Short mmCIF file of C-alpha atoms in Angstrom, two decimals:
data_model
loop_
_atom_site.label_atom_id
_atom_site.label_comp_id
_atom_site.label_asym_id
_atom_site.label_seq_id
_atom_site.Cartn_x
_atom_site.Cartn_y
_atom_site.Cartn_z
CA MET A 992 58.26 -144.29 5.46
CA LYS A 993 55.18 -142.78 3.86
CA LYS A 994 55.56 -141.19 0.45
CA LEU A 995 53.78 -138.01 -0.55
CA ARG A 996 51.72 -139.96 -3.09
CA ASP A 997 50.21 -141.85 -0.13
CA ILE A 998 49.22 -138.79 1.86
CA MET A 999 48.34 -136.08 -0.66
CA ARG A 1000 44.67 -135.24 -0.94
CA HIS A 1001 43.45 -135.70 -4.49
CA GLY A 1002 41.27 -132.88 -5.70
CA PHE A 1003 42.69 -130.58 -3.05
CA LEU A 1004 44.40 -128.22 -5.45
CA PHE A 1005 43.17 -124.75 -6.22
CA THR A 1006 44.63 -122.73 -9.06
CA VAL A 1007 44.40 -119.44 -10.89
CA GLN A 1008 45.85 -118.46 -14.23
CA ARG A 1009 48.75 -115.99 -14.40
CA GLY A 1010 46.49 -113.24 -15.78
CA ALA A 1011 44.02 -113.42 -12.89
CA MET A 1012 43.76 -110.40 -10.64
CA VAL A 1013 44.71 -110.69 -6.97
CA ALA A 1014 41.04 -110.21 -5.99
CA GLU A 1015 40.10 -113.35 -7.94
CA ALA A 1016 42.88 -115.35 -6.27
CA VAL A 1017 41.72 -114.16 -2.85
CA ARG A 1018 38.11 -115.13 -3.66
CA THR A 1019 39.31 -118.60 -4.71
CA MET A 1020 41.22 -119.01 -1.45
CA ALA A 1021 38.29 -117.77 0.65
CA ALA A 1022 35.70 -119.90 -1.15
CA ASN A 1023 37.79 -123.03 -0.60
CA ASN A 1024 39.09 -122.16 2.87
CA VAL A 1025 42.74 -122.45 1.82
CA GLY A 1026 45.71 -120.18 2.32
CA ILE A 1027 47.35 -120.65 -1.06
CA VAL A 1028 46.64 -121.13 -4.77
CA ALA A 1029 48.95 -122.40 -7.47
CA VAL A 1030 49.51 -119.98 -10.34
CA LEU A 1031 49.49 -121.57 -13.77
CA ASP A 1032 50.45 -120.55 -17.27
CA ASP A 1033 47.99 -122.82 -19.05
CA ASP A 1034 48.86 -126.12 -17.30
CA ARG A 1035 52.41 -125.22 -16.23
CA LEU A 1036 53.11 -124.25 -12.61
CA ILE A 1037 54.84 -120.87 -12.54
CA GLY A 1038 54.28 -119.76 -8.96
CA VAL A 1039 52.15 -119.76 -5.86
CA PHE A 1040 50.11 -117.00 -4.28
CA SER A 1041 49.47 -117.13 -0.55
CA GLU A 1042 47.89 -115.14 2.25
CA ARG A 1043 51.40 -113.97 3.09
CA ASP A 1044 51.74 -112.57 -0.45
CA VAL A 1045 48.44 -110.69 -0.05
CA VAL A 1046 49.68 -108.99 3.09
CA GLN A 1047 53.33 -108.35 2.18
CA LYS A 1048 53.19 -107.77 -1.56
CA VAL A 1049 49.75 -106.27 -2.12
CA LEU A 1050 48.25 -104.59 0.95
CA ASP A 1051 51.52 -103.40 2.48
CA ARG A 1052 52.46 -101.77 -0.84
CA GLY A 1053 49.06 -100.16 -1.26
CA LEU A 1054 48.26 -102.05 -4.47
CA ASP A 1055 44.68 -102.47 -5.65
CA PRO A 1056 43.76 -106.20 -5.56
CA ALA A 1057 41.18 -105.67 -8.32
CA ARG A 1058 43.81 -104.23 -10.67
CA THR A 1059 46.95 -106.15 -9.75
CA PRO A 1060 47.72 -109.31 -11.76
CA VAL A 1061 48.61 -112.21 -9.51
CA ALA A 1062 51.68 -112.92 -11.69
CA GLU A 1063 53.19 -109.60 -10.56
CA VAL A 1064 53.04 -110.45 -6.85
CA MET A 1065 53.17 -114.24 -6.70
CA THR A 1066 56.07 -116.20 -5.27
CA ALA A 1067 57.92 -117.39 -8.35
CA ARG A 1068 60.94 -119.01 -6.69
CA LEU A 1069 59.30 -122.34 -6.02
CA VAL A 1070 60.20 -125.12 -3.66
CA VAL A 1071 58.44 -128.29 -4.80
CA ALA A 1072 58.43 -131.93 -3.79
CA ASP A 1073 58.29 -135.00 -5.97
CA VAL A 1074 55.33 -137.30 -5.46
CA ASP A 1075 57.74 -140.15 -4.56
CA GLU A 1076 59.55 -138.23 -1.81
CA ASP A 1077 58.99 -139.31 1.77
CA TYR A 1078 57.10 -136.95 4.03
CA GLN A 1079 60.07 -136.24 6.29
CA SER A 1080 62.08 -134.97 3.33
CA ALA A 1081 59.17 -132.70 2.39
CA MET A 1082 58.94 -131.40 5.97
CA SER A 1083 62.65 -130.66 5.92
CA LYS A 1084 62.31 -128.69 2.67
CA MET A 1085 59.47 -126.66 4.16
CA ASP A 1086 61.44 -125.95 7.32
CA GLN A 1087 64.55 -124.87 5.42
CA ALA A 1088 62.57 -122.60 3.08
CA ASN A 1089 60.31 -121.28 5.88
CA ILE A 1090 57.16 -122.13 3.94
CA ARG A 1091 53.81 -123.60 5.00
CA HIS A 1092 52.68 -125.09 1.67
CA LEU A 1093 54.46 -127.34 -0.79
CA PRO A 1094 53.40 -128.12 -4.36
CA VAL A 1095 53.66 -131.83 -5.17
CA VAL A 1096 54.76 -132.65 -8.70
CA SER A 1097 55.47 -135.60 -10.92
CA GLY A 1098 57.97 -134.43 -13.48
CA GLU A 1099 56.54 -131.14 -14.74
CA ARG A 1100 52.95 -131.98 -13.74
CA LEU A 1101 51.41 -130.37 -10.65
CA LEU A 1102 49.43 -132.95 -8.68
CA SER A 1103 48.58 -131.51 -5.29
CA MET A 1104 49.41 -128.99 -2.59
CA LEU A 1105 50.39 -130.12 0.89
CA SER A 1106 50.37 -127.98 4.00
CA ILE A 1107 52.61 -128.31 7.01
CA ARG A 1108 49.46 -129.39 8.88
CA ASP A 1109 49.02 -132.33 6.47
CA LEU A 1110 52.59 -133.46 7.09
CA MET A 1111 52.43 -132.94 10.87
CA ARG A 1112 49.32 -135.12 11.00
CA VAL A 1113 51.27 -137.95 9.36
CA ALA A 1114 54.26 -137.41 11.65
CA ILE A 1115 52.02 -137.61 14.73
CA GLU A 1116 50.36 -140.80 13.45
CA ASP A 1117 53.78 -142.35 12.83
CA ARG A 1118 55.02 -141.42 16.30
CA GLY A 1119 51.86 -142.84 17.86
CA ALA A 1120 52.34 -146.15 16.05
CA GLU A 1121 56.00 -146.19 17.08
CA ILE A 1122 55.10 -145.57 20.73
CA GLU A 1123 52.50 -148.37 20.68
CA TYR A 1124 55.06 -150.77 19.22
CA LEU A 1125 57.59 -149.84 21.91
CA LYS A 1126 55.00 -150.24 24.68
CA GLU A 1127 54.10 -153.69 23.41
CA TYR A 1128 57.78 -154.60 23.28
CA LEU A 1129 58.52 -153.28 26.78
CA TYR A 1130 55.55 -154.94 28.44
CA GLN A 1131 55.72 -158.21 26.57
CA VAL A 1132 55.57 -161.17 28.93
CA PRO A 1133 58.22 -163.76 28.04
CA PRO A 1134 56.89 -167.25 27.21
CA GLY A 1135 56.60 -169.47 30.29
CA LEU A 1136 56.12 -166.54 32.69
CA GLY A 1137 52.52 -165.83 31.74
CA ARG A 1138 49.68 -166.16 34.17
#
């Protein structure tokens, strides 16, 4: 079973500091074509800020993105995965928490951010390999019966 360390994309982690304004976080997401940024206090992960947070916690409340600190509207109750977890465990966590992104950590250190799309891609590859193996097994010609 593939571990998160084997599938996470290195360098695919976008962050803002806790004092950043929402507008800066949104610019970071837009510039990098991502739907989430990790919120840090120096190097420590303290939350995440997603497109969902923009809609539900900023725009819907009529807050000004240029004047609202991301720390006030971020998701602080984090669900994280350890780098040595298998991808199915991570998918299960995401499903149970109804989230689309999962920070990957090693101890206290943030390493990467995985999306449900990243994990689904791995699941599809695994199923494809499993199907090929089963096809080979089913259509295997026993020795002595070959043409």
